[in-house]
mmCIF file of C-alpha atoms and ligand atoms in Angstrom:
data_model
loop_
_atom_site.group_PDB
_atom_site.id
_atom_site.type_symbol
_atom_site.label_atom_id
_atom_site.label_comp_id
_atom_site.label_asym_id
_atom_site.label_seq_id
_atom_site.Cartn_x
_atom_site.Cartn_y
_atom_site.Cartn_z
ATOM 1 C CA MET V 23 148.629 -38.833 69.495
ATOM 2 C CA THR V 24 147.987 -41.304 66.784
ATOM 3 C CA ASN V 25 149.215 -44.924 67.423
ATOM 4 C CA PRO V 26 152.115 -46.040 65.449
ATOM 5 C CA ILE V 27 151.382 -48.514 62.818
ATOM 6 C CA GLN V 28 152.167 -52.087 63.820
ATOM 7 C CA ILE V 29 155.100 -53.808 62.001
ATOM 8 C CA LEU V 30 155.081 -57.681 61.660
ATOM 9 C CA HIS V 31 158.724 -59.001 61.165
ATOM 10 C CA TYR V 32 159.586 -62.279 59.584
ATOM 11 C CA ASN V 33 163.062 -63.740 59.201
ATOM 12 C CA THR V 34 161.985 -65.690 56.191
ATOM 13 C CA ILE V 35 158.717 -65.952 54.243
ATOM 14 C CA ASP V 36 157.441 -66.819 50.870
ATOM 15 C CA SER V 37 156.151 -63.396 49.917
ATOM 16 C CA THR V 38 155.032 -60.551 52.141
ATOM 17 C CA ASN V 39 152.126 -59.913 49.750
ATOM 18 C CA THR V 40 151.025 -63.479 49.997
ATOM 19 C CA GLU V 41 151.247 -63.249 53.859
ATOM 20 C CA ALA V 42 149.163 -60.159 53.707
ATOM 21 C CA ARG V 43 146.403 -62.111 51.772
ATOM 22 C CA ARG V 44 146.613 -64.911 54.418
ATOM 23 C CA LEU V 45 146.373 -62.373 57.187
ATOM 24 C CA TYR V 46 143.340 -60.654 55.443
ATOM 25 C CA GLU V 47 141.595 -64.028 55.302
ATOM 26 C CA LEU V 48 142.150 -64.438 59.105
ATOM 27 C CA GLY V 49 140.506 -61.098 59.649
ATOM 28 C CA GLU V 50 143.349 -58.638 59.540
ATOM 29 C CA ARG V 51 142.490 -55.312 57.782
ATOM 30 C CA GLY V 52 145.477 -53.209 58.706
ATOM 31 C CA PRO V 53 147.037 -50.740 58.633
ATOM 32 C CA ILE V 54 150.012 -52.932 59.220
ATOM 33 C CA TRP V 55 153.469 -53.558 57.710
ATOM 34 C CA ILE V 56 154.608 -56.953 56.996
ATOM 35 C CA VAL V 57 158.380 -57.078 56.659
ATOM 36 C CA ALA V 58 160.700 -59.916 55.955
ATOM 37 C CA ASP V 59 164.410 -60.296 55.761
ATOM 38 C CA GLU V 60 164.240 -62.765 53.002
ATOM 39 C CA GLN V 61 161.521 -64.140 50.634
ATOM 40 C CA LYS V 62 161.583 -67.667 49.178
ATOM 41 C CA ALA V 63 158.839 -66.799 46.610
ATOM 42 C CA GLY V 64 158.911 -63.115 46.083
ATOM 43 C CA ARG V 65 156.605 -61.899 43.313
ATOM 44 C CA GLY V 66 156.983 -59.150 40.834
ATOM 45 C CA ARG V 67 154.651 -57.480 38.356
ATOM 46 C CA LEU V 68 153.201 -59.458 35.347
ATOM 47 C CA GLY V 69 153.726 -62.772 37.163
ATOM 48 C CA ARG V 70 157.491 -62.491 37.307
ATOM 49 C CA THR V 71 159.788 -63.628 40.251
ATOM 50 C CA TRP V 72 161.335 -60.991 42.626
ATOM 51 C CA HIS V 73 164.786 -62.079 43.682
ATOM 52 C CA SER V 74 164.753 -61.697 47.547
ATOM 53 C CA GLN V 75 168.034 -62.617 49.137
ATOM 54 C CA PRO V 76 168.698 -61.188 52.566
ATOM 55 C CA GLY V 77 170.225 -57.658 52.684
ATOM 56 C CA ASN V 78 167.443 -55.830 50.900
ATOM 57 C CA LEU V 79 164.031 -54.395 52.005
ATOM 58 C CA TYR V 80 160.904 -56.635 51.420
ATOM 59 C CA SER V 81 157.765 -55.196 52.755
ATOM 60 C CA THR V 82 154.150 -55.054 52.420
ATOM 61 C CA PHE V 83 151.689 -52.319 53.620
ATOM 62 C CA LEU V 84 148.172 -53.800 54.203
ATOM 63 C CA PHE V 85 145.590 -51.190 54.643
ATOM 64 C CA PRO V 86 141.789 -50.740 54.333
ATOM 65 C CA CYS V 87 141.006 -48.883 51.069
ATOM 66 C CA HIS V 88 137.497 -47.756 50.260
ATOM 67 C CA THR V 89 138.352 -46.296 46.930
ATOM 68 C CA PRO V 90 136.418 -47.298 43.962
ATOM 69 C CA GLN V 91 138.102 -50.150 42.130
ATOM 70 C CA SER V 92 138.661 -47.654 39.056
ATOM 71 C CA LYS V 93 140.935 -45.593 41.307
ATOM 72 C CA VAL V 94 142.929 -48.346 42.958
ATOM 73 C CA ALA V 95 145.714 -48.264 40.210
ATOM 74 C CA GLN V 96 146.443 -44.743 41.443
ATOM 75 C CA ILE V 97 147.985 -46.309 44.521
ATOM 76 C CA SER V 98 151.076 -47.298 42.408
ATOM 77 C CA PHE V 99 151.859 -43.570 41.704
ATOM 78 C CA VAL V 100 151.370 -42.617 45.390
ATOM 79 C CA SER V 101 153.888 -45.280 46.416
ATOM 80 C CA SER V 102 156.302 -44.342 43.685
ATOM 81 C CA LEU V 103 156.448 -40.860 45.234
ATOM 82 C CA ALA V 104 157.136 -42.379 48.645
ATOM 83 C CA VAL V 105 159.901 -44.506 47.106
ATOM 84 C CA GLN V 106 161.352 -41.518 45.429
ATOM 85 C CA ASP V 107 161.581 -39.709 48.704
ATOM 86 C CA VAL V 108 163.510 -42.706 50.131
ATOM 87 C CA ALA V 109 165.986 -42.249 47.242
ATOM 88 C CA THR V 110 166.149 -38.485 47.545
ATOM 89 C CA HIS V 111 166.723 -38.876 51.294
ATOM 90 C CA PHE V 112 169.698 -41.367 51.017
ATOM 91 C CA ALA V 113 171.144 -40.998 47.492
ATOM 92 C CA THR V 114 171.441 -37.215 47.560
ATOM 93 C CA ALA V 115 173.812 -37.046 44.506
ATOM 94 C CA ALA V 116 171.837 -39.340 42.168
ATOM 95 C CA ALA V 117 169.584 -38.471 39.387
ATOM 96 C CA ILE V 118 166.110 -39.909 40.341
ATOM 97 C CA THR V 119 163.459 -40.581 37.767
ATOM 98 C CA LEU V 120 159.995 -42.295 37.699
ATOM 99 C CA LYS V 121 159.340 -44.750 35.013
ATOM 100 C CA TRP V 122 155.670 -45.525 34.195
ATOM 101 C CA PRO V 123 153.971 -47.278 35.836
ATOM 102 C CA ASN V 124 155.745 -47.653 38.999
ATOM 103 C CA ASP V 125 159.498 -47.881 38.753
ATOM 104 C CA CYS V 126 161.990 -45.488 40.519
ATOM 105 C CA LEU V 127 165.382 -45.206 38.861
ATOM 106 C CA LEU V 128 168.731 -44.039 40.256
ATOM 107 C CA ASN V 129 170.849 -42.749 37.503
ATOM 108 C CA GLY V 130 168.759 -44.760 35.057
ATOM 109 C CA SER V 131 168.866 -48.089 37.035
ATOM 110 C CA LYS V 132 166.235 -49.777 38.712
ATOM 111 C CA PHE V 133 166.443 -50.225 42.559
ATOM 112 C CA CYS V 134 162.926 -50.782 43.618
ATOM 113 C CA GLY V 135 159.763 -52.721 42.627
ATOM 114 C CA ILE V 136 156.108 -52.219 43.580
ATOM 115 C CA LEU V 137 153.359 -54.656 43.530
ATOM 116 C CA SER V 138 149.930 -53.365 44.467
ATOM 117 C CA GLU V 139 147.218 -55.900 44.855
ATOM 118 C CA SER V 140 143.498 -55.355 46.024
ATOM 119 C CA ILE V 141 142.173 -57.848 48.469
ATOM 120 C CA SER V 142 138.344 -56.864 48.548
ATOM 121 C CA ASP V 143 138.254 -53.736 50.754
ATOM 122 C CA SER V 144 141.889 -53.749 51.457
ATOM 123 C CA VAL V 145 145.096 -53.128 49.564
ATOM 124 C CA ALA V 146 148.383 -55.116 49.961
ATOM 125 C CA LEU V 147 151.182 -52.711 48.708
ATOM 126 C CA GLY V 148 154.279 -54.645 48.278
ATOM 127 C CA ILE V 149 157.650 -52.776 48.010
ATOM 128 C CA GLY V 150 160.936 -54.288 47.434
ATOM 129 C CA MET V 151 164.028 -52.102 47.557
ATOM 130 C CA ASN V 152 167.477 -53.120 46.670
ATOM 131 C CA ILE V 153 169.629 -51.860 49.796
ATOM 132 C CA THR V 154 172.797 -53.758 49.848
ATOM 133 C CA HIS V 155 172.731 -55.644 46.450
ATOM 134 C CA ALA V 156 171.232 -55.577 43.168
ATOM 135 C CA PRO V 157 170.228 -58.737 41.210
ATOM 136 C CA PRO V 158 172.543 -59.338 38.404
ATOM 137 C CA ASN V 159 171.757 -60.473 34.918
ATOM 138 C CA MET V 160 168.334 -58.820 34.774
ATOM 139 C CA PRO V 161 166.935 -57.720 31.302
ATOM 140 C CA TYR V 162 167.401 -54.003 32.746
ATOM 141 C CA ALA V 163 170.053 -52.083 34.611
ATOM 142 C CA THR V 164 169.822 -52.516 38.302
ATOM 143 C CA THR V 165 171.366 -50.795 41.213
ATOM 144 C CA CYS V 166 171.101 -50.680 45.083
ATOM 145 C CA LEU V 167 171.049 -47.879 47.497
ATOM 146 C CA LYS V 168 174.296 -48.724 49.315
ATOM 147 C CA GLU V 169 176.097 -47.865 45.993
ATOM 148 C CA HIS V 170 174.963 -44.257 46.638
ATOM 149 C CA ALA V 171 174.635 -44.204 50.346
ATOM 150 C CA PRO V 172 177.217 -46.517 51.949
ATOM 151 C CA SER V 173 175.852 -46.245 55.557
ATOM 152 C CA ILE V 174 172.264 -47.016 54.723
ATOM 153 C CA THR V 175 170.304 -49.777 56.487
ATOM 154 C CA VAL V 176 167.280 -51.716 55.680
ATOM 155 C CA LYS V 177 165.638 -50.430 58.913
ATOM 156 C CA ALA V 178 166.518 -46.751 58.166
ATOM 157 C CA ALA V 179 165.187 -47.135 54.678
ATOM 158 C CA HIS V 180 161.848 -48.665 55.910
ATOM 159 C CA GLU V 181 161.388 -45.869 58.304
ATOM 160 C CA VAL V 182 161.658 -43.164 55.745
ATOM 161 C CA LEU V 183 159.414 -45.222 53.459
ATOM 162 C CA ALA V 184 156.771 -45.686 56.038
ATOM 163 C CA ALA V 185 156.615 -42.097 56.953
ATOM 164 C CA ARG V 186 156.566 -40.782 53.307
ATOM 165 C CA LEU V 187 153.998 -43.326 52.300
ATOM 166 C CA LYS V 188 151.799 -42.142 55.181
ATOM 167 C CA HIS V 189 152.299 -38.634 53.925
ATOM 168 C CA TRP V 190 151.419 -39.320 50.290
ATOM 169 C CA LEU V 191 148.427 -41.468 51.220
ATOM 170 C CA GLN V 192 147.100 -38.547 53.160
ATOM 171 C CA ILE V 193 147.430 -36.182 50.194
ATOM 172 C CA TRP V 194 145.847 -38.818 47.780
ATOM 173 C CA HIS V 195 142.982 -39.062 50.367
ATOM 174 C CA ASP V 196 141.297 -42.179 48.915
ATOM 175 C CA GLY V 197 141.603 -40.808 45.449
ATOM 176 C CA ARG V 198 140.073 -37.299 46.293
ATOM 177 C CA ASP V 199 143.378 -35.725 45.170
ATOM 178 C CA PHE V 200 144.947 -37.638 42.527
ATOM 179 C CA GLU V 201 145.617 -34.309 40.793
ATOM 180 C CA THR V 202 148.381 -33.460 43.305
ATOM 181 C CA ILE V 203 149.810 -37.016 43.094
ATOM 182 C CA LYS V 204 149.777 -36.900 39.232
ATOM 183 C CA PHE V 205 151.451 -33.482 39.266
ATOM 184 C CA ALA V 206 154.279 -34.559 41.571
ATOM 185 C CA TRP V 207 154.585 -37.887 39.630
ATOM 186 C CA GLU V 208 154.846 -36.222 36.219
ATOM 187 C CA ALA V 209 157.511 -33.765 37.504
ATOM 188 C CA SER V 210 160.005 -36.677 37.785
ATOM 189 C CA ALA V 211 158.587 -38.879 35.026
ATOM 190 C CA LEU V 212 161.036 -40.546 32.588
ATOM 191 C CA ASN V 213 160.567 -39.238 29.025
ATOM 192 C CA LEU V 214 157.458 -37.199 29.750
ATOM 193 C CA GLY V 215 156.721 -35.247 26.431
ATOM 194 C CA LYS V 216 159.265 -37.547 24.564
ATOM 195 C CA ASN V 217 159.446 -40.557 22.636
ATOM 196 C CA LEU V 218 159.156 -44.021 24.118
ATOM 197 C CA SER V 219 157.832 -47.523 23.344
ATOM 198 C CA VAL V 220 155.612 -49.812 25.525
ATOM 199 C CA ASP V 221 155.541 -53.460 25.225
ATOM 200 C CA ILE V 222 151.998 -54.388 26.029
ATOM 201 C CA GLY V 223 152.578 -58.162 25.747
ATOM 202 C CA THR V 224 150.790 -58.540 22.310
ATOM 203 C CA ALA V 225 152.422 -55.498 20.609
ATOM 204 C CA ILE V 226 154.811 -52.664 20.925
ATOM 205 C CA ARG V 227 153.360 -49.178 20.914
ATOM 206 C CA GLN V 228 155.535 -46.309 20.181
ATOM 207 C CA GLY V 229 154.852 -42.608 20.567
ATOM 208 C CA ILE V 230 155.279 -39.415 22.700
ATOM 209 C CA PHE V 231 154.406 -40.006 26.355
ATOM 210 C CA LYS V 232 151.782 -37.153 27.017
ATOM 211 C CA GLY V 233 151.145 -37.902 30.762
ATOM 212 C CA LEU V 234 148.752 -39.868 32.960
ATOM 213 C CA ASN V 235 144.903 -39.979 32.829
ATOM 214 C CA ASP V 236 142.767 -40.317 35.912
ATOM 215 C CA ASP V 237 143.328 -43.981 36.182
ATOM 216 C CA GLY V 238 146.974 -43.722 35.987
ATOM 217 C CA ALA V 239 147.026 -45.113 32.603
ATOM 218 C CA MET V 240 149.699 -43.697 30.073
ATOM 219 C CA ILE V 241 148.474 -41.489 27.448
ATOM 220 C CA LEU V 242 150.431 -42.000 24.339
ATOM 221 C CA ARG V 243 150.369 -39.955 21.131
ATOM 222 C CA GLN V 244 151.306 -42.360 18.350
ATOM 223 C CA LEU V 245 153.375 -41.505 15.234
ATOM 224 C CA ASP V 246 149.963 -41.112 13.222
ATOM 225 C CA GLY V 247 148.732 -38.572 15.740
ATOM 226 C CA THR V 248 146.174 -40.846 17.370
ATOM 227 C CA GLU V 249 146.080 -40.888 21.212
ATOM 228 C CA ILE V 250 145.721 -44.222 22.999
ATOM 229 C CA THR V 251 145.745 -45.067 26.660
ATOM 230 C CA ILE V 252 147.893 -47.946 28.024
ATOM 231 C CA HIS V 253 147.047 -49.673 31.263
ATOM 232 C CA ALA V 254 149.901 -52.249 31.544
ATOM 233 C CA GLY V 255 153.176 -52.828 29.898
ATOM 234 C CA ASP V 256 156.896 -52.286 30.057
ATOM 235 C CA VAL V 257 158.307 -49.058 28.889
ATOM 236 C CA ARG V 258 161.528 -48.694 26.909
ATOM 237 C CA VAL V 259 163.103 -45.529 25.998
ATOM 238 C CA THR V 260 163.577 -45.377 22.198
ATOM 239 C CA GLN V 261 164.863 -43.084 19.642
ATOM 240 C CA PRO V 262 162.143 -41.618 17.471
ATOM 241 C CA LYS V 263 161.730 -43.552 14.100
ATOM 242 C CA GLU V 264 163.438 -41.625 11.306
ATOM 243 C CA ASN V 265 161.604 -40.916 8.154
ATOM 244 C CA HIS V 266 163.550 -42.641 5.367
ATOM 245 C CA THR V 267 163.159 -41.124 2.000
ATOM 246 C CA ALA V 268 164.409 -42.778 -1.104
HETATM 247 C C1 BTN X 18 158.250 -55.426 40.191
HETATM 248 O O1 BTN X 18 158.109 -56.385 39.405
HETATM 249 O O2 BTN X 18 158.826 -54.516 39.857
HETATM 250 C C2 BTN X 18 157.509 -55.474 41.423
HETATM 251 C C3 BTN X 18 158.278 -56.163 42.461
HETATM 252 C C4 BTN X 18 157.663 -56.188 43.868
HETATM 253 C C5 BTN X 18 158.458 -56.837 45.006
HETATM 254 C C6 BTN X 18 157.889 -56.674 46.386
HETATM 255 S S1 BTN X 18 159.020 -57.301 47.631
HETATM 256 C C7 BTN X 18 157.832 -57.308 48.907
HETATM 257 C C8 BTN X 18 156.486 -57.619 48.152
HETATM 258 N N1 BTN X 18 156.387 -59.078 48.295
HETATM 259 C C9 BTN X 18 156.359 -59.675 47.011
HETATM 260 O O3 BTN X 18 156.306 -60.852 46.850
HETATM 261 N N2 BTN X 18 156.626 -58.712 46.150
HETATM 262 C C10 BTN X 18 156.594 -57.466 46.626
#
């Protein structure tokens, strides 16, 4: 029998990802889950804040990872599939879609965030999930799992998450089988084969979402037919630009 993975629980912490880094510096390599009821300095993607009041799930999985650096971005897609399984398990009636690079949407609204960070030969995979409340006034629609599954608890959600992450990490096999991950992710991808735009910080790119490349980058066919790959950005679903004729 394999040993269960250790869970370190905190009532309050700055950020479970930051704690993972501190533990790594003290010699911890994982696998270990770091879970907190509340974060005072929860971090999101692209340097944003992740609102972390009690009632939601804040967890980081620290684990050794000997994958070449070029493949580490694939872990976001592995974890999105685990999050999708949590949603499917509890929110049985909701439409679940995966938005590039690592959002999982319930009826079009975000309920989860993933922040994957490399720490030398380990990865700190931070996952925040809205269980009992969704932060208001965000620039995107938000929801929580309790709206779809009234009896859900943070503990139950974490148990499913841990089991499903283990499952998908085994399939991924340190990047040896990203094809299966890619195939499963694309099966639920928002607007695959359709028009969308991506805010890459310095510009907005628009085109048809063709799929993922082997780094997990988005392949986008622009309106002029050229294909580009995008490694980071915010996706927006857009209507195709119309051709205006005089
Ligand atoms: C996003 O911007 O969508 C990613 C949000 C990631 C939030 C989680 S909560 C647990 C872990 N600790 C953090 O500080 N961030 C991640």
